[in-house]
C-alpha atoms as one frame of an Amber mdcrd trajectory, in Angstrom:
protein
 -33.707   2.321 -61.900 -34.808   3.682 -58.460 -34.211   0.227 -56.973 -30.687
   0.218 -58.388 -30.007   3.665 -56.890 -31.254   2.580 -53.473 -29.083  -0.542
 -53.580 -26.014   1.529 -54.478 -26.668   4.001 -51.636 -27.156   1.193 -49.102
 -24.010  -0.545 -50.291 -21.943   2.634 -49.954 -23.387   3.274 -46.468 -22.547
  -0.238 -45.296 -19.054   0.018 -46.733 -18.493   3.364 -45.029 -19.771   1.967
 -41.720 -17.487  -1.034 -41.980 -14.457   1.154 -42.730 -15.269   3.507 -39.852
 -15.699   0.683 -37.336 -12.650  -1.285 -38.426 -10.020   0.832 -36.625 -12.015
   0.643 -33.367 -12.536  -3.116 -33.593  -8.906  -3.793 -34.590  -7.277  -1.356
 -32.158  -4.296  -3.169 -30.668  -3.503  -0.818 -27.758  -6.378  -0.405 -25.294
  -7.026   2.047 -22.483  -8.330   0.885 -19.103 -12.037   1.426 -19.973 -11.543
  -0.298 -23.352  -9.846  -3.291 -21.721 -12.649  -3.467 -19.145 -15.230  -3.407
 -21.936 -13.379  -6.186 -23.771 -13.299  -8.350 -20.628 -16.818  -7.253 -19.536
 -15.505  -6.392 -16.080 -15.576  -3.220 -13.928 -12.635  -0.885 -14.513 -11.661
  -1.164 -10.845 -11.368  -4.953 -11.079  -9.211  -4.699 -14.234  -6.971  -2.086
 -12.581  -6.528  -4.344  -9.530  -5.578  -7.303 -11.749  -3.046  -5.167 -13.604
  -1.514  -3.781 -10.411  -1.072  -7.320  -9.117   0.511  -8.322 -12.445  -2.185
 -10.937 -12.882  -3.243  -9.230 -16.129  -0.639  -8.152 -18.733  -0.462  -4.367
 -18.957   1.835  -1.375 -18.674   1.475   1.768 -16.568   2.602   4.661 -18.774
   2.741   8.031 -17.062   0.098   6.983 -14.540  -2.319   5.554 -17.149  -2.817
   1.895 -18.013  -2.330   0.538 -21.536  -3.103  -3.031 -22.631  -2.465  -5.174
 -25.682  -5.665  -6.620 -27.142  -3.858  -9.771 -28.296  -2.160 -10.221 -24.884
  -5.522  -9.968 -23.093  -7.143 -12.483 -25.437  -4.200 -14.856 -24.997  -4.352
 -14.352 -21.211  -7.956 -15.551 -21.343  -6.672 -18.696 -23.062  -4.951 -19.786
 -19.860  -2.159 -22.340 -20.228  -1.998 -21.915 -24.017  -1.176 -18.203 -23.749
   2.415 -18.687 -24.941   1.386 -20.611 -28.031  -1.350 -18.038 -28.637   1.139
 -15.173 -28.621   3.465 -17.098 -30.956   0.676 -17.840 -33.425  -0.375 -14.187
 -33.420   2.864 -13.303 -35.227   1.846 -15.415 -38.280   0.515 -13.730 -41.403
  -3.262 -13.229 -41.227  -5.507 -15.299 -43.483  -8.561 -13.854 -45.223 -10.901
 -15.678 -47.617  -8.602 -18.720 -47.802  -5.371 -16.921 -48.814  -2.453 -15.585
 -46.802  -2.158 -11.818 -46.505   1.191 -10.058 -46.203   1.775  -8.202 -42.958
   0.883  -4.528 -43.136   4.124  -3.436 -41.450   7.561  -4.906 -40.662   7.862
  -6.930 -37.433   8.429  -4.760 -34.395  11.681  -4.691 -32.511  11.909  -7.331
 -29.773  12.804  -6.458 -26.168  14.566  -9.251 -24.320  16.568  -9.224 -21.080
  17.045  -5.487 -21.104  18.222  -5.271 -24.756  16.426  -4.049 -27.856  16.987
  -6.259 -30.906  16.337  -5.001 -34.445  13.375  -6.323 -36.464  13.928  -9.421
 -38.539  14.947  -8.712 -42.105  17.058  -5.651 -41.200  20.870  -5.525 -40.999
  22.201  -6.723 -37.660  23.533  -3.949 -35.450  24.953  -3.753 -31.951  22.050
  -4.188 -29.445  20.993  -0.960 -27.779  21.219  -1.193 -23.991  18.041  -0.182
 -22.185  18.411   2.186 -19.238  17.056   0.906 -15.932  15.141  -2.307 -15.231
  12.467  -3.674 -17.531   9.047  -2.245 -16.578   7.626  -5.679 -15.704  10.598
  -6.488 -13.444  10.740  -3.247 -11.471   8.717  -2.843  -8.288   5.829  -0.495
  -9.062   4.662   2.189  -6.613   1.059   1.161  -7.217   1.995  -2.356  -6.052
   3.553  -1.087  -2.822   2.437   2.427  -1.887  -0.989   1.389  -0.591  -0.232
  -2.188   0.348  -0.978  -1.600   4.045  -4.557  -0.634   3.270  -5.462  -2.407
   0.061  -3.117  -4.671  -1.861  -2.061  -8.071  -0.579   1.117  -9.832  -1.600
   0.823 -12.530  -4.233   0.855 -16.154  -2.982   4.371 -17.205  -2.028   5.777
 -13.663  -2.244   7.957 -12.344   0.603   8.528  -8.724   1.610  10.957  -7.492
   4.288  10.423  -4.000   5.720  13.236  -2.626   7.924  12.136   0.623   9.595
  13.526   3.403  11.790  11.550   6.272  13.351  12.040   9.208  15.719   9.250
  10.734  17.793   9.024  13.757  20.052   6.100  15.187  21.964   5.511  17.402
  24.973   2.502  17.469  27.279   1.382  19.326  30.379   0.851  17.327  33.605
   0.603  17.865  37.343   3.788  16.904  39.168   5.244  17.158  42.652   7.939
  19.854  42.496   8.624  19.297  46.215   7.130  16.815  48.717   4.522  19.457
  49.612   4.103  21.337  46.321   1.949  20.169  43.408   2.549  22.242  40.283
   2.052  22.264  36.533   4.954  20.610  34.730   5.923  19.681  31.188   6.809
  16.132  30.220   9.172  15.909  27.253   9.463  12.589  25.400  12.139  11.659
  22.850  11.580   8.161  21.435  13.528   6.056  18.948  12.066   2.901  17.399
  13.837   0.417  15.139  12.616  -2.901  13.812  11.316  -4.894  10.882   8.188
  -6.562   9.499   8.327  -9.730   7.385   5.264 -10.356   5.222   4.296 -13.349
   3.117   1.449 -13.742   0.657  -0.758 -16.777   1.233  -3.302 -18.630  -0.845
  -6.853 -17.418  -1.248  -6.090 -13.668  -1.137  -4.525 -13.784   2.323  -1.352
 -12.442   3.893   0.603 -13.165   7.077   3.153 -10.985   8.860   5.633 -11.112
  11.716   7.522  -8.169  13.133   9.807  -7.076  15.947  10.460  -3.513  17.177
  12.714  -2.054  19.829  11.567   1.145  21.581  13.925   3.408  23.525  12.103
   6.173  25.406  13.640   9.194  27.126  11.332  11.233  29.366  12.205  14.428
  31.218   9.885  16.362  33.573  10.425  20.137  33.572   9.162  22.915  35.853
  10.062  26.417  34.675  12.533  24.834  32.234  14.312  23.101  35.115  14.451
  19.294  35.177  12.969  17.720  38.285  13.286  14.113  37.086  14.309  12.047
  34.079  13.821   8.402  33.192  14.364   5.930  30.348  12.229   3.016  29.232
  13.021   0.178  26.829  10.618  -2.299  25.300  10.892  -5.043  22.694   7.607
  -5.859  20.999   6.667  -8.819  18.796   3.781  -8.424  16.360   1.743 -10.947
  14.408  -0.806 -10.167  11.727  -3.182 -11.767   9.244  -5.121 -10.147   6.390
  -7.799 -11.816   4.317  -9.697 -10.340   1.380 -13.403 -10.824   2.089 -14.765
  -9.422  -1.164 -13.257  -7.968  -4.327 -13.507  -4.390  -5.448 -16.353  -3.648
  -7.861 -17.151  -0.752 -10.119 -18.989   1.107  -7.349 -18.135  -1.054  -4.326
 -14.794  -0.813  -2.469 -12.862  -3.970  -1.710 -12.973  -5.307   1.853 -10.086
  -6.863   3.817 -10.298  -8.433   7.272  -7.374  -7.373   9.491  -6.319  -9.202
  12.685  -3.266  -8.188  14.755  -1.624  -9.239  18.006   1.159  -7.360  19.825
   3.122  -9.084  22.586   6.093  -7.612  24.475   8.970  -9.899  25.329   8.746
  -8.943  29.034   6.109 -10.918  30.926   4.708  -7.985  32.928   4.073  -5.595
  30.028   0.841  -4.865  28.161  -0.345  -7.138  25.330  -3.012  -6.132  22.824
  -5.294  -7.841  20.313  -6.893  -5.953  17.419  -9.447  -6.822  14.743 -11.175
  -4.752  12.101 -11.787  -4.040   8.430 -10.078  -2.055   5.704 -11.967  -0.733
   2.668 -10.331   0.592  -0.495 -11.431   1.853  -3.900  -9.076   2.461  -6.816
  -9.684   5.072  -9.483  -6.580   4.908 -11.640  -4.091   6.346 -10.726  -5.444
   6.972  -7.194  -6.532   4.769  -4.296  -8.867   5.836  -1.493  -9.063   3.829
   1.722 -10.709   3.709   5.131 -10.002   1.451   8.097 -11.574   0.733  11.474
  -9.820  -1.378  14.120 -10.867  -2.339  17.648  -8.113  -3.017  20.230  -8.364
  -4.872  23.518  -5.415  -4.429  25.889  -4.321  -6.806  28.643  -2.260  -4.881
  31.209   0.519  -6.879  32.849   1.570  -4.510  35.670  -1.012  -2.065  37.077
   1.664  -0.531  39.329   3.500   0.873  36.289   1.403   4.050  36.238   3.513
   5.714  33.520   2.628   3.080  30.934  -0.957   2.189  31.735  -3.168   2.026
  28.654  -6.911   1.923  28.150  -8.445  -1.541  27.982 -10.688  -0.631  25.044
  -9.532   1.462  22.120 -10.696   2.148  18.555  -8.406   3.401  15.798  -9.722
   4.755  12.491  -8.158   6.307   9.416  -9.012   7.816   6.026  -6.350   7.653
   3.323  -5.670   8.859  -0.200  -2.819   7.644  -2.404  -1.730   8.700  -5.879
   0.801   7.185  -8.278   2.677  10.054  -9.937   4.884   8.008 -12.290   6.548
   4.603 -12.599   8.946   5.346  -9.728   7.169   7.714  -7.342   3.942   7.682
  -5.337   2.516   9.672  -2.428  -0.149   8.980   0.187  -1.863  11.042   2.855
  -4.081   9.971   5.726  -5.930  11.306   8.740  -6.014   8.937  11.716  -7.832
   9.044  15.006  -7.482   7.095  18.243 -10.375   6.850  20.695  -9.927   5.265
  24.118 -12.584   4.506  26.711 -12.502   5.256  30.424 -10.622   2.574  32.355
 -10.432   2.159  36.135  -7.453   0.394  37.687  -6.708  -0.279  41.351  -4.411
   2.752  41.716  -5.474   5.024  38.864  -8.315   5.801  36.487  -7.696   6.704
  32.862 -10.315   9.094  31.480 -11.840   8.768  28.027  -9.681  10.561  25.464
  -9.091  10.927  21.754  -6.193  12.036  19.568  -5.780  12.778  15.855  -2.801
  12.731  13.523  -2.024  13.858   9.987   0.239  11.412   8.161   2.200  11.859
   4.925   4.194   9.183   3.153   6.117   8.807  -0.095   7.333   5.815  -2.056
  10.336   5.817  -4.377  11.505   2.787  -6.354  15.289   2.422  -6.097  15.945
  -0.930  -7.795  13.996  -4.025  -8.748  14.066  -5.223  -5.129  14.607  -2.104
  -3.021  12.352   0.880  -2.377  12.413   3.787   0.059   9.436   5.167   1.995
   9.916   8.253   4.197   6.971   9.224   6.433   6.080  12.311   8.457   3.319
  12.546  11.083   1.971  15.444  13.165  -0.355  15.429  16.155  -3.464  17.565
  15.588  -5.224  17.083  18.933  -4.790  15.071  22.084  -1.004  14.998  22.485
   0.302  18.530  22.011   3.307  19.379  19.839   3.946  15.838  18.634   5.855
  14.893  15.500   7.251  11.652  14.124   9.666  11.061  11.263  10.391   7.577
   9.934  11.843   5.771   6.965  11.235   2.248   5.689  13.220   0.310   3.068
  10.937  -2.422   1.633  12.882  -5.311   0.101  11.080  -7.699  -2.241  12.603
 -11.133  -1.633
């Protein structure tokens, strides 16, 4: 009799355990940590795959949700379509077919919602806006300059327009025999574009062209003693290559190489190389970059536009995806130049810092809008820049 009682208790305990674990094991909608546990990967790696649309998932209110069946079919590779089709069949248990526990779900196709099979046909309900998988996501674009690379074969065109103003104090000749403190006032307008293409092996290539129009006025006691304009057309070339992937505790690393060349032969060219590091913690991305620049001055007699031969630029950034259409990013950047001696002038060592704010808003499947605002914190006094970019996914 005691043995029978023990067997009954053990049987009830096992049955209760099985019933308690069943919902967890059969849960169809997974969170990011649950999907990472299913794939046995770090959460950061799963989030990166989802942002790149390499892993099926949906971003709902800033949080990722995944279908267990879709993930398992994705692991099946080329047979994923057949896997998803077979998953709609009635389950089989102990050699006999089991009826489905609930009616088939409504099917979403080409922006329309169709009723479940077996129900009276009605007029399809039109879905507002683009399908989530077709629309450009802020998390795919907002931090692309510091973290995400375009997918192989993907093209992105970025027209841009910016306005900059800054004032600085200098020594100037008010008269042929009088050296006095003056204020230089700059008003600059820059327009251009960058064309980017995703390459194989986690790489990306870019080409851009910008046109700068500079107005400079020298003032002494609010009276102009000289004004000038300066125009420059600059070509830019860039290459990014992912060196290592992001891990659970390790940020991803991207090699960044850039080359800027003006169209005029006697203007300054520059070559830059460095690294960008980024770590994603859904729905945020943190980044840091370090870039070394070497300048090759074309005309040392152009004293107004001499630049340091050696320069280092660094930045710390933070981006957050607020919803499916809006994202924001903030960064602090610094520029450090070494002392450079030329035949007619010597540039002292100097540094400057800027606070940058940017926002991303998805307009349509192809178009987005990104306004930016930047303020000088030290180095160049009273500086501010406003710009807007309209990324177009080709």
